Coordinates of C-alpha atoms in Angstrom, one line a residue:
M1 CA -9.3 18.5 18.8
Y2 CA -7.5 15.2 19.3
S3 CA -3.9 16.4 19.7
R4 CA -0.6 14.6 19.9
S5 CA -0.2 12.2 22.8
N6 CA 1.0 13.8 26.0
I7 CA 3.3 11.2 27.5
N8 CA 3.2 12.5 31.0
G9 CA 4.8 9.9 33.1
I10 CA 6.3 8.1 30.1
R11 CA 8.5 6.3 32.5
S12 CA 5.6 4.5 34.0
S13 CA 6.3 2.0 36.6
K14 CA 6.2 -1.7 36.1
A15 CA 3.4 -1.8 38.7
Q16 CA 1.1 0.2 36.4
A17 CA 1.6 -2.4 33.7
R18 CA 0.9 -5.2 36.1
Q19 CA -2.2 -3.5 37.4
A20 CA -3.5 -3.3 33.8
L21 CA -2.6 -7.0 33.4
D22 CA -4.6 -7.8 36.6
N23 CA -7.6 -6.0 35.2
T24 CA -7.3 -8.0 32.0
L25 CA -6.9 -11.4 33.8
R26 CA -10.0 -10.7 35.9
R27 CA -12.1 -10.7 32.8
Y28 CA -13.9 -13.9 32.0
S29 CA -14.5 -15.9 28.8
S30 CA -18.0 -15.9 27.3
T31 CA -20.0 -19.0 27.9
Y32 CA -22.8 -18.3 25.4
S33 CA -22.8 -19.9 21.9
Q34 CA -21.3 -17.8 19.2
D35 CA -21.7 -18.1 15.4
V36 CA -18.9 -16.0 13.8
A37 CA -18.2 -15.2 10.2
V38 CA -14.6 -14.4 9.1
I39 CA -14.4 -12.6 5.8
G40 CA -11.1 -13.0 3.9
G41 CA -8.7 -15.9 3.6
G42 CA -5.4 -14.2 4.0
V43 CA -3.1 -14.6 6.9
T44 CA -5.3 -12.4 9.2
G45 CA -8.4 -14.2 8.2
L46 CA -6.9 -17.7 8.6
A47 CA -5.3 -16.8 12.0
S48 CA -8.5 -15.1 13.2
A49 CA -10.7 -18.2 12.3
Y50 CA -8.2 -20.5 13.9
W51 CA -8.0 -18.7 17.2
I52 CA -11.7 -17.8 17.4
S53 CA -12.5 -21.5 16.8
T54 CA -10.7 -22.4 20.0
L55 CA -13.3 -20.5 22.1
P56 CA -15.8 -22.8 23.8
G57 CA -19.2 -23.0 22.1
T58 CA -18.1 -21.1 19.0
R59 CA -18.7 -22.0 15.4
V60 CA -16.8 -20.2 12.6
T61 CA -17.4 -19.8 8.9
L62 CA -14.6 -18.5 6.8
Y63 CA -15.4 -16.8 3.5
E64 CA -12.8 -16.5 0.6
K65 CA -13.9 -15.4 -2.8
G66 CA -10.8 -16.9 -4.5
T67 CA -9.7 -20.5 -5.0
R68 CA -6.6 -20.2 -2.9
L69 CA -6.2 -19.4 0.8
G70 CA -3.2 -17.4 2.1
G71 CA -3.6 -13.9 0.5
W72 CA -0.3 -12.3 -0.4
V73 CA 1.8 -14.9 1.4
N74 CA 2.7 -17.2 -1.5
S75 CA 5.8 -19.5 -1.9
K76 CA 6.4 -21.0 -5.3
H77 CA 8.6 -24.1 -5.8
V78 CA 10.0 -24.2 -9.3
N79 CA 11.6 -27.3 -10.9
V80 CA 14.7 -26.1 -12.7
G81 CA 15.7 -29.5 -14.0
N82 CA 17.4 -32.7 -12.9
G83 CA 14.9 -33.0 -10.0
N84 CA 16.2 -29.7 -8.4
T85 CA 14.0 -27.0 -7.2
V86 CA 14.3 -23.3 -6.2
L87 CA 12.0 -21.3 -4.0
F88 CA 10.4 -18.1 -5.1
E89 CA 8.7 -15.9 -2.5
Q90 CA 6.1 -13.7 -4.0
G91 CA 5.2 -12.1 -0.7
P92 CA 7.0 -11.9 2.6
R93 CA 10.2 -13.9 2.8
A94 CA 11.2 -13.8 6.5
I95 CA 9.7 -13.1 10.0
R96 CA 11.2 -11.4 13.0
P97 CA 11.0 -13.4 16.2
S98 CA 10.9 -10.7 19.0
G99 CA 8.5 -8.2 20.4
P100 CA 4.9 -8.9 21.5
N101 CA 3.7 -9.4 17.9
G102 CA 6.6 -11.7 17.2
I103 CA 5.9 -13.8 20.3
L104 CA 2.3 -14.3 19.2
T105 CA 3.4 -15.5 15.8
R106 CA 5.8 -18.0 17.5
R107 CA 2.9 -19.2 19.7
L108 CA 0.9 -19.8 16.6
I109 CA 3.7 -21.7 14.9
Q110 CA 4.1 -23.9 18.0
S111 CA 0.4 -24.6 18.2
L112 CA 0.4 -25.7 14.6
D113 CA 3.3 -28.1 15.2
L114 CA 5.6 -26.3 12.7
V115 CA 8.6 -25.8 14.9
D116 CA 10.6 -28.5 13.1
Q117 CA 10.1 -26.6 9.9
V118 CA 11.6 -23.4 11.1
V119 CA 15.0 -22.2 9.7
T120 CA 16.7 -19.2 11.3
T121 CA 19.2 -16.6 10.1
P122 CA 21.6 -15.5 12.8
D123 CA 22.5 -11.9 13.3
T124 CA 26.1 -12.7 12.3
A125 CA 25.0 -13.9 8.8
V126 CA 25.9 -11.8 5.8
A127 CA 22.2 -11.1 5.2
A128 CA 21.8 -9.5 8.7
R129 CA 25.1 -7.6 8.5
N130 CA 25.1 -6.2 5.0
R131 CA 22.2 -4.0 3.8
Y132 CA 22.7 -1.6 1.0
I133 CA 21.2 1.5 -0.6
Y134 CA 21.8 2.3 -4.2
Y135 CA 22.8 6.0 -4.5
P136 CA 23.4 7.9 -6.8
D137 CA 25.0 5.3 -9.1
H138 CA 26.5 2.6 -6.8
L139 CA 25.8 0.4 -3.9
V140 CA 26.4 1.9 -0.4
R141 CA 26.6 -0.4 2.6
V142 CA 24.6 1.0 5.5
P143 CA 26.8 0.9 8.7
G144 CA 25.4 -1.5 11.2
K145 CA 26.0 -3.5 14.4
G146 CA 29.6 -4.5 14.8
D147 CA 31.1 -1.8 12.6
G148 CA 34.0 0.2 14.0
I149 CA 33.6 3.9 14.7
I150 CA 36.3 4.9 12.2
S151 CA 34.9 2.9 9.3
T152 CA 31.4 4.2 10.2
L153 CA 32.5 7.8 10.2
G154 CA 34.4 7.3 7.0
T155 CA 31.2 6.1 5.3
L156 CA 29.1 8.8 6.7
L157 CA 31.5 11.5 5.7
T158 CA 32.4 10.3 2.2
E159 CA 29.2 8.9 0.8
P160 CA 26.8 11.4 -0.9
L161 CA 24.0 9.2 0.4
F162 CA 24.5 10.4 3.9
K163 CA 24.8 14.1 3.1
G164 CA 23.3 16.2 5.9
L165 CA 23.1 13.3 8.3
I166 CA 25.8 14.3 10.8
S167 CA 24.9 18.0 10.8
G168 CA 21.2 17.0 11.0
V169 CA 21.8 14.8 14.1
I170 CA 23.7 17.6 15.8
G171 CA 21.0 20.2 14.9
E172 CA 18.2 17.9 16.1
F173 CA 19.3 18.5 19.7
F174 CA 18.3 22.1 19.4
R175 CA 15.2 22.0 17.3
P176 CA 11.9 22.7 19.0
P177 CA 9.0 20.3 18.8
S178 CA 6.1 21.1 16.4
P179 CA 3.0 22.8 17.7
P180 CA 1.1 20.7 20.3
D181 CA -2.1 20.8 18.3
L182 CA -0.5 19.3 15.2
G183 CA -2.7 16.2 14.6
D184 CA -0.4 14.4 12.1
E185 CA 2.4 15.0 9.6
S186 CA 4.0 13.1 6.8
V187 CA 7.1 11.0 7.4
G188 CA 9.0 13.1 4.9
S189 CA 8.0 16.4 6.6
F190 CA 8.9 15.1 10.1
V191 CA 12.3 13.8 9.1
S192 CA 13.1 16.9 7.0
R193 CA 12.1 19.2 9.9
R194 CA 14.0 17.3 12.6
F195 CA 17.0 16.3 10.6
S196 CA 17.3 17.4 7.0
P197 CA 15.5 17.0 3.6
H198 CA 18.6 15.0 2.4
V199 CA 18.2 12.4 5.2
A200 CA 14.5 12.1 4.3
D201 CA 14.9 11.8 0.6
N202 CA 18.1 9.6 0.5
V203 CA 17.8 7.3 3.5
V204 CA 14.3 7.3 5.0
S205 CA 12.6 7.1 1.6
A206 CA 14.6 4.0 0.8
L207 CA 13.6 2.3 4.0
V208 CA 10.0 3.1 3.4
H209 CA 10.2 1.7 -0.1
G210 CA 11.3 -1.6 1.4
I211 CA 8.3 -1.8 3.9
Y212 CA 5.4 0.1 2.4
A213 CA 6.5 0.8 -1.2
G214 CA 5.1 4.2 -0.4
D215 CA 5.8 7.9 -0.7
I216 CA 7.3 9.4 2.5
Y217 CA 5.5 12.7 1.8
L218 CA 2.1 11.0 1.9
L219 CA 2.5 8.4 4.6
S220 CA 1.6 9.3 8.2
M221 CA 4.4 9.7 10.8
R222 CA 1.9 9.3 13.6
S223 CA 0.7 6.0 12.2
I224 CA 3.8 4.2 11.0
A225 CA 6.4 5.6 13.4
R226 CA 4.5 6.1 16.6
L227 CA 7.3 6.2 19.1
P228 CA 9.4 9.0 17.5
W229 CA 6.2 10.9 17.0
A230 CA 5.2 10.6 20.7
L231 CA 8.8 11.2 22.0
E232 CA 9.0 14.5 20.1
A233 CA 5.7 15.6 21.6
A234 CA 6.9 14.8 25.1
H235 CA 10.5 15.8 25.1
G236 CA 11.4 17.6 21.9
S237 CA 14.8 16.2 20.8
L238 CA 14.7 12.5 19.8
I239 CA 18.4 12.0 20.0
K240 CA 18.7 13.5 23.5
T241 CA 15.8 11.3 24.7
Y242 CA 17.4 8.1 23.3
L243 CA 20.8 9.0 24.8
Q244 CA 19.2 9.5 28.2
M245 CA 17.4 6.1 28.1
D246 CA 18.5 3.1 30.0
S247 CA 20.3 0.9 27.5
K248 CA 18.5 -2.1 29.0
T249 CA 15.0 -0.8 28.6
R250 CA 12.8 0.2 25.7
F251 CA 9.6 2.3 25.3
V252 CA 6.5 0.3 24.3
P253 CA 2.8 1.1 24.2
Q254 CA 1.0 0.3 27.5
A255 CA -1.0 -2.4 25.7
D256 CA 2.2 -4.1 24.6
A257 CA 3.6 -4.0 28.1
T258 CA 0.4 -5.6 29.4
L259 CA 0.5 -8.3 26.8
L260 CA 4.2 -9.0 27.5
Y261 CA 3.7 -9.5 31.2
H262 CA 0.7 -11.6 30.6
L263 CA 2.6 -13.9 28.2
K264 CA 5.5 -14.1 30.6
E265 CA 3.3 -15.1 33.5
Q266 CA 1.6 -17.7 31.4
G267 CA 5.0 -19.0 30.4
D268 CA 3.8 -19.4 26.8
V269 CA 6.0 -17.4 24.5
G270 CA 6.1 -19.8 21.6
F271 CA 9.0 -21.8 20.4
A272 CA 12.4 -21.0 21.7
Y273 CA 14.9 -19.5 19.3
P274 CA 18.6 -18.7 19.4
K275 CA 19.1 -15.2 20.9
E276 CA 21.3 -14.3 18.0
T277 CA 18.5 -14.9 15.5
A278 CA 17.8 -12.0 13.2
Q279 CA 14.9 -13.5 11.4
Y280 CA 13.4 -16.9 10.4
S281 CA 11.4 -18.6 7.7
F282 CA 10.4 -22.2 7.0
K283 CA 12.1 -25.0 5.0
M284 CA 9.4 -24.9 2.4
G285 CA 8.8 -21.1 2.4
V286 CA 6.8 -18.6 4.4
D287 CA 3.5 -19.9 3.1
T288 CA 4.1 -23.0 5.2
L289 CA 2.3 -21.0 7.9
V290 CA -0.9 -20.3 5.9
R291 CA -1.0 -23.8 4.5
A292 CA -0.9 -25.2 8.0
L293 CA -3.6 -22.9 9.2
A294 CA -5.8 -23.9 6.2
R295 CA -5.3 -27.6 6.9
R296 CA -6.1 -27.2 10.6
L297 CA -9.3 -25.2 9.8
E298 CA -10.4 -27.7 7.2
H299 CA -10.2 -30.5 9.7
S300 CA -11.9 -28.6 12.5
D301 CA -15.5 -29.8 13.4
N302 CA -16.6 -26.3 14.3
V303 CA -15.1 -24.5 11.2
T304 CA -16.6 -24.3 7.7
V305 CA -14.3 -22.9 5.0
K306 CA -16.0 -21.6 1.9
T307 CA -13.7 -20.7 -1.0
Q308 CA -15.0 -19.4 -4.3
T309 CA -17.7 -17.7 -2.3
E310 CA -18.2 -14.1 -3.0
I311 CA -20.1 -11.9 -0.5
K312 CA -22.6 -9.6 -2.0
D313 CA -23.9 -7.7 1.0
I314 CA -23.2 -7.2 4.7
A315 CA -26.0 -5.7 6.9
Y316 CA -27.0 -5.3 10.5
D317 CA -29.8 -7.6 11.5
G318 CA -31.6 -5.7 14.2
A319 CA -34.3 -8.3 14.7
R320 CA -31.7 -11.0 15.6
G321 CA -29.0 -8.8 16.9
G322 CA -26.3 -9.9 14.5
V323 CA -24.6 -9.4 11.1
A324 CA -26.4 -10.7 8.0
I325 CA -24.2 -11.9 5.2
Q326 CA -25.6 -12.4 1.6
T327 CA -23.3 -14.5 -0.7
N328 CA -23.4 -15.3 -4.4
D329 CA -24.9 -18.7 -4.0
K330 CA -28.6 -17.5 -4.3
Q331 CA -29.3 -18.6 -0.7
P332 CA -31.1 -16.4 1.8
P333 CA -28.8 -14.2 4.0
R334 CA -27.3 -15.9 7.0
T335 CA -27.1 -14.0 10.3
Y336 CA -24.1 -14.4 12.5
S337 CA -23.6 -13.2 16.1
S338 CA -20.5 -11.4 14.9
A339 CA -18.4 -10.9 11.8
V340 CA -14.7 -10.3 11.5
C341 CA -13.8 -8.6 8.2
T342 CA -10.1 -8.9 7.2
I343 CA -10.4 -7.7 3.6
S344 CA -9.3 -4.2 2.7
G345 CA -11.2 -1.1 3.8
P346 CA -12.4 -0.2 0.2
A347 CA -13.5 -3.8 -0.4
L348 CA -15.6 -3.8 2.8
S349 CA -17.2 -0.4 2.0
K350 CA -18.5 -1.9 -1.3
L351 CA -20.2 -4.8 0.6
T352 CA -22.4 -2.7 2.9
K353 CA -25.1 -0.2 2.2
V354 CA -23.8 1.8 5.2
T355 CA -21.6 4.7 4.2
L356 CA -18.0 4.1 5.2
P357 CA -16.2 7.0 3.5
T358 CA -13.0 6.7 5.6
L359 CA -12.6 3.1 4.6
E360 CA -13.6 3.6 1.0
S361 CA -11.0 6.3 0.5
M362 CA -8.1 4.1 1.8
H363 CA -5.4 3.6 -0.8
S364 CA -3.1 0.6 -1.5
V365 CA -0.2 0.4 -4.0
S366 CA 0.6 -2.2 -6.6
V367 CA 3.9 -3.9 -6.9
M368 CA 5.5 -6.0 -9.7
V369 CA 7.4 -8.8 -8.0
V370 CA 10.0 -10.5 -10.3
N371 CA 11.8 -13.6 -9.1
L372 CA 14.9 -14.6 -11.1
Y373 CA 17.1 -17.8 -10.8
Y374 CA 20.6 -18.0 -12.3
T375 CA 22.6 -21.2 -12.4
N376 CA 25.8 -19.3 -11.5
P377 CA 26.3 -19.3 -7.7
D378 CA 28.9 -16.6 -7.9
L379 CA 26.9 -14.0 -9.7
L380 CA 26.5 -11.3 -7.1
P381 CA 29.2 -8.6 -6.8
V382 CA 28.4 -8.2 -3.1
H383 CA 26.5 -10.3 -0.5
G384 CA 23.8 -9.3 2.0
F385 CA 20.1 -8.9 2.3
G386 CA 19.9 -6.8 -0.9
Y387 CA 19.5 -3.1 -1.6
L388 CA 16.8 -0.4 -1.5
I389 CA 16.4 2.5 -3.9
P390 CA 15.5 6.0 -2.6
R391 CA 13.2 8.5 -4.3
S392 CA 16.2 10.8 -4.9
I393 CA 18.0 8.6 -7.3
P394 CA 18.5 10.1 -10.8
L395 CA 15.9 9.0 -13.3
E396 CA 18.5 7.6 -15.7
Q397 CA 19.6 5.2 -12.9
N398 CA 16.1 3.9 -12.3
P399 CA 13.8 4.5 -15.3
E400 CA 12.0 1.3 -14.4
R401 CA 10.9 2.8 -11.0
A402 CA 12.3 -0.1 -9.0
L403 CA 11.9 -0.1 -5.2
G404 CA 14.6 -2.6 -4.2
V405 CA 16.4 -5.8 -4.9
V406 CA 16.5 -8.8 -2.6
F407 CA 19.4 -11.3 -2.7
D408 CA 17.2 -14.3 -1.8
S409 CA 20.1 -16.8 -1.9
D410 CA 21.8 -15.0 1.0
I411 CA 18.8 -14.6 3.3
V412 CA 17.8 -18.2 4.3
E413 CA 19.7 -21.3 3.7
G414 CA 18.3 -24.8 3.3
Q415 CA 15.2 -23.9 1.2
E416 CA 16.3 -25.4 -2.2
T417 CA 18.1 -28.2 -3.8
A418 CA 19.6 -26.3 -6.8
A419 CA 22.8 -24.5 -6.7
G420 CA 22.8 -21.0 -8.1
T421 CA 21.6 -17.5 -7.3
R422 CA 18.1 -16.3 -6.6
I423 CA 17.2 -12.6 -6.8
T424 CA 13.9 -10.7 -6.4
V425 CA 13.3 -7.3 -8.0
M426 CA 10.4 -5.2 -6.8
I427 CA 9.0 -2.5 -9.1
G428 CA 6.3 0.1 -8.9
G429 CA 4.6 0.9 -5.6
H430 CA 3.7 4.6 -5.2
W431 CA 5.5 5.4 -8.5
W432 CA 2.7 3.8 -10.3
D433 CA -0.1 5.7 -8.5
N434 CA -2.7 7.0 -11.0
W435 CA -1.2 5.0 -13.9
P436 CA -4.2 3.9 -16.1
V437 CA -2.4 0.7 -17.2
Y438 CA 0.3 -1.3 -15.4
P439 CA 3.1 -3.1 -17.2
D440 CA 2.3 -6.8 -17.8
E441 CA 4.4 -9.7 -16.4
G442 CA 6.5 -9.9 -19.6
D443 CA 7.3 -6.2 -19.3
G444 CA 8.1 -6.7 -15.7
A445 CA 10.6 -9.5 -16.4
Q446 CA 12.5 -7.3 -18.9
M447 CA 12.4 -4.3 -16.5
A448 CA 13.9 -6.4 -13.7
K449 CA 16.8 -7.7 -15.9
A450 CA 17.5 -4.1 -17.0
V451 CA 17.7 -3.0 -13.3
L452 CA 20.2 -5.8 -12.6
R453 CA 22.3 -5.0 -15.7
R454 CA 22.6 -1.3 -14.7
H455 CA 23.1 -1.7 -11.0
L456 CA 24.9 -5.0 -10.6
K457 CA 26.4 -5.4 -14.1
I458 CA 24.7 -8.8 -14.4
E459 CA 24.7 -9.6 -18.1
E460 CA 23.8 -13.3 -17.9
E461 CA 20.3 -14.5 -18.8
P462 CA 18.4 -16.1 -16.0
A463 CA 17.5 -19.8 -16.2
Y464 CA 14.1 -19.0 -14.9
V465 CA 12.0 -15.9 -14.4
M466 CA 8.6 -15.5 -12.6
A467 CA 6.9 -12.2 -12.6
S468 CA 3.7 -11.4 -10.7
L469 CA 1.8 -8.1 -10.7
Q470 CA 0.3 -7.8 -7.2
K471 CA -2.5 -5.2 -7.5
S472 CA -3.3 -3.1 -4.4
C473 CA -1.2 -5.3 -2.2
I474 CA 0.2 -2.9 0.4
P475 CA -2.2 -0.5 2.2
Q476 CA -0.9 3.1 2.6
Y477 CA -1.4 4.7 6.0
T478 CA -1.5 8.3 4.7
V479 CA -1.6 11.4 6.8
G480 CA -4.8 11.4 8.9
H481 CA -5.0 7.6 9.1
D482 CA -5.6 7.6 12.9
R483 CA -8.4 10.2 12.6
R484 CA -10.1 8.2 9.8
M485 CA -9.9 5.0 11.8
R486 CA -11.6 6.8 14.7
T487 CA -14.4 7.8 12.4
A488 CA -14.7 4.3 11.1
H489 CA -14.9 3.0 14.6
V490 CA -17.8 5.3 15.5
T491 CA -19.6 4.3 12.3
L492 CA -19.2 0.6 13.0
Q493 CA -20.4 1.1 16.5
D494 CA -23.5 3.1 15.4
E495 CA -24.5 1.1 12.4
F496 CA -23.5 -2.5 13.5
K497 CA -23.4 -2.1 17.3
G498 CA -19.8 -3.2 17.1
L499 CA -20.8 -6.7 15.9
L500 CA -18.9 -6.1 12.6
K501 CA -15.2 -6.0 13.4
V502 CA -12.2 -5.2 11.2
A503 CA -8.7 -6.6 11.4
G504 CA -5.7 -6.9 9.1
S505 CA -3.2 -4.9 7.1
S506 CA -5.5 -2.1 6.2
Y507 CA -5.6 -0.9 9.8
T508 CA -2.9 -1.8 12.3
G509 CA 0.3 -3.0 10.4
V510 CA 1.3 -4.6 7.1
G511 CA 3.7 -7.3 8.4
I512 CA 2.9 -11.0 9.2
N513 CA 3.4 -10.4 12.9
D514 CA 1.1 -7.4 12.8
C515 CA -1.6 -9.5 11.1
V516 CA -1.2 -12.3 13.7
R517 CA -1.5 -9.7 16.5
A518 CA -4.7 -8.4 14.9
A519 CA -6.1 -11.9 14.7
A520 CA -5.2 -12.6 18.4
E521 CA -7.1 -9.4 19.3
M522 CA -10.2 -10.7 17.6
R523 CA -10.1 -13.8 19.8
R524 CA -9.7 -11.7 22.9
I525 CA -12.6 -9.5 21.9
L526 CA -14.9 -12.4 21.2
G527 CA -13.8 -14.3 24.2
E528 CA -14.6 -11.6 26.7
S529 CA -18.3 -10.8 27.3
E530 CA -17.7 -7.1 28.0
A531 CA -15.6 -6.7 24.8
R532 CA -18.0 -8.4 22.4
H533 CA -19.1 -5.0 20.9
Q534 CA -15.6 -3.7 20.2
T535 CA -14.8 -3.0 16.6
G536 CA -11.0 -3.8 16.5
L537 CA -10.2 -0.1 16.1
E538 CA -10.2 0.8 19.8
S539 CA -6.4 1.5 19.7
F540 CA -7.2 4.6 17.5
V541 CA -9.7 5.9 20.1
E542 CA -7.9 5.3 23.4
H543 CA -5.4 7.9 24.5
P544 CA -2.0 6.4 23.8
R545 CA 0.3 5.8 26.7
W546 CA 3.9 4.5 26.7
T547 CA 5.9 2.8 29.3
E548 CA 9.4 1.3 29.7
V549 CA 10.0 -2.4 29.8
S550 CA 13.2 -4.4 29.9
S551 CA 14.9 -5.4 26.7
D552 CA 14.9 -9.0 28.0
L553 CA 11.1 -8.9 28.1
L554 CA 10.9 -7.9 24.5
D555 CA 13.4 -10.6 23.5
M556 CA 11.7 -13.5 25.3

């Protein structure tokens, strides 16, 4: 049985990471001609096509069945009169700059000549300092960096939201680890076991609503919180381990350490940013990134972009040693030396006659995103990033099943010309699982206004509302995700000889930085002769190892 990672030697030396780096650098780029298909025009597909196209002797064809490139990254500019506009983000609204994945995104932005379009939010800004959870009938500010000990203790002791947190932290020191043969566990089960059910239901479920819109009792702890999972296996108490750590170092996967040292030695860590930056966006919205990628690809001699082109079948062409793709244009199948599939697991499983049950069974949740604009600039009762709503909130306080509310006007400045207040309400997610019919956009707008009336006492009518039902937009890494991805890896190796690769939010992370990292991995695989038959799921097969690196390395 594939058991929990044994992190013997978790404090691996820097020399081990450098040795792994040396092994990586000794590999050489392929010199043979490659004809690569990239399936899906979201951020992973665009970034994959862009980076793969930089390999010498490589031709790329990007397939997108819709008319628009960019996937769920979508910034809308709305004219609200008198020549003034407001920005509505219907997908991600900010990007974090640090860590190996953040560095790769910054490199991508720099290579696309977008640095002058970047706008940053400092960690002293109200959006970085003030984050709230609504429980049970009011906003509670979550203590954070810069708060005094007395005020923090006061909040933790008096707010019902934090019931069981202090006693849970104390008790966590003495709780034994779970059995060593436990293959996986839900986030809710893990937090309940190590801290308390109140912490899981009140605090952690709210945080998970903000990232995955998912149910903590279904999502995999092993897959979405790898470090705590691994630390418990190695040391038992998480709190004790964190207290014993050097404050100037952090644990990262060995692959991340290798990448960080490689980037440092190259001296290419992307555009520089102020060290106090909490997050960043672009003057014209986050989809500046995908629009720039699309323009660059459309002007590349070795790239063909095919929108409104639906793929009907993907098969292994044994005679030619490649991947045959049949589209809806009534042309014969075209065989590529490799194919990179960035669409969802279930969508891929429908395109191939090969049985891929572990991909077919993957689940994604649907979210209603409602953007509202008010002309009153002093509308909000508090200021900050916004607030999240836990699973434990009384039904009468959240009959709409909202997940959270974002105060867009407070997050990034300089993105609009109209004064006023922008708010986004997110509704649905796992609450809507198994619903036969979703509310329509009109219902969504009314539900969002009801949430704001009840929680923030906002009675004013918005000047503009835009609602968008985003079906199956956030993949759910449920318990057993790692095991299922290992099975998918074996199937892709057996049936496609590793020439059909997968990347994107269905597999290794749902954020923009995660998708860019997956795209960079596709370039590495196709640029190294000995890696050409890798599927993109090797991280689920290889025994995970962790090492310590300096905080400065992560914050390059």
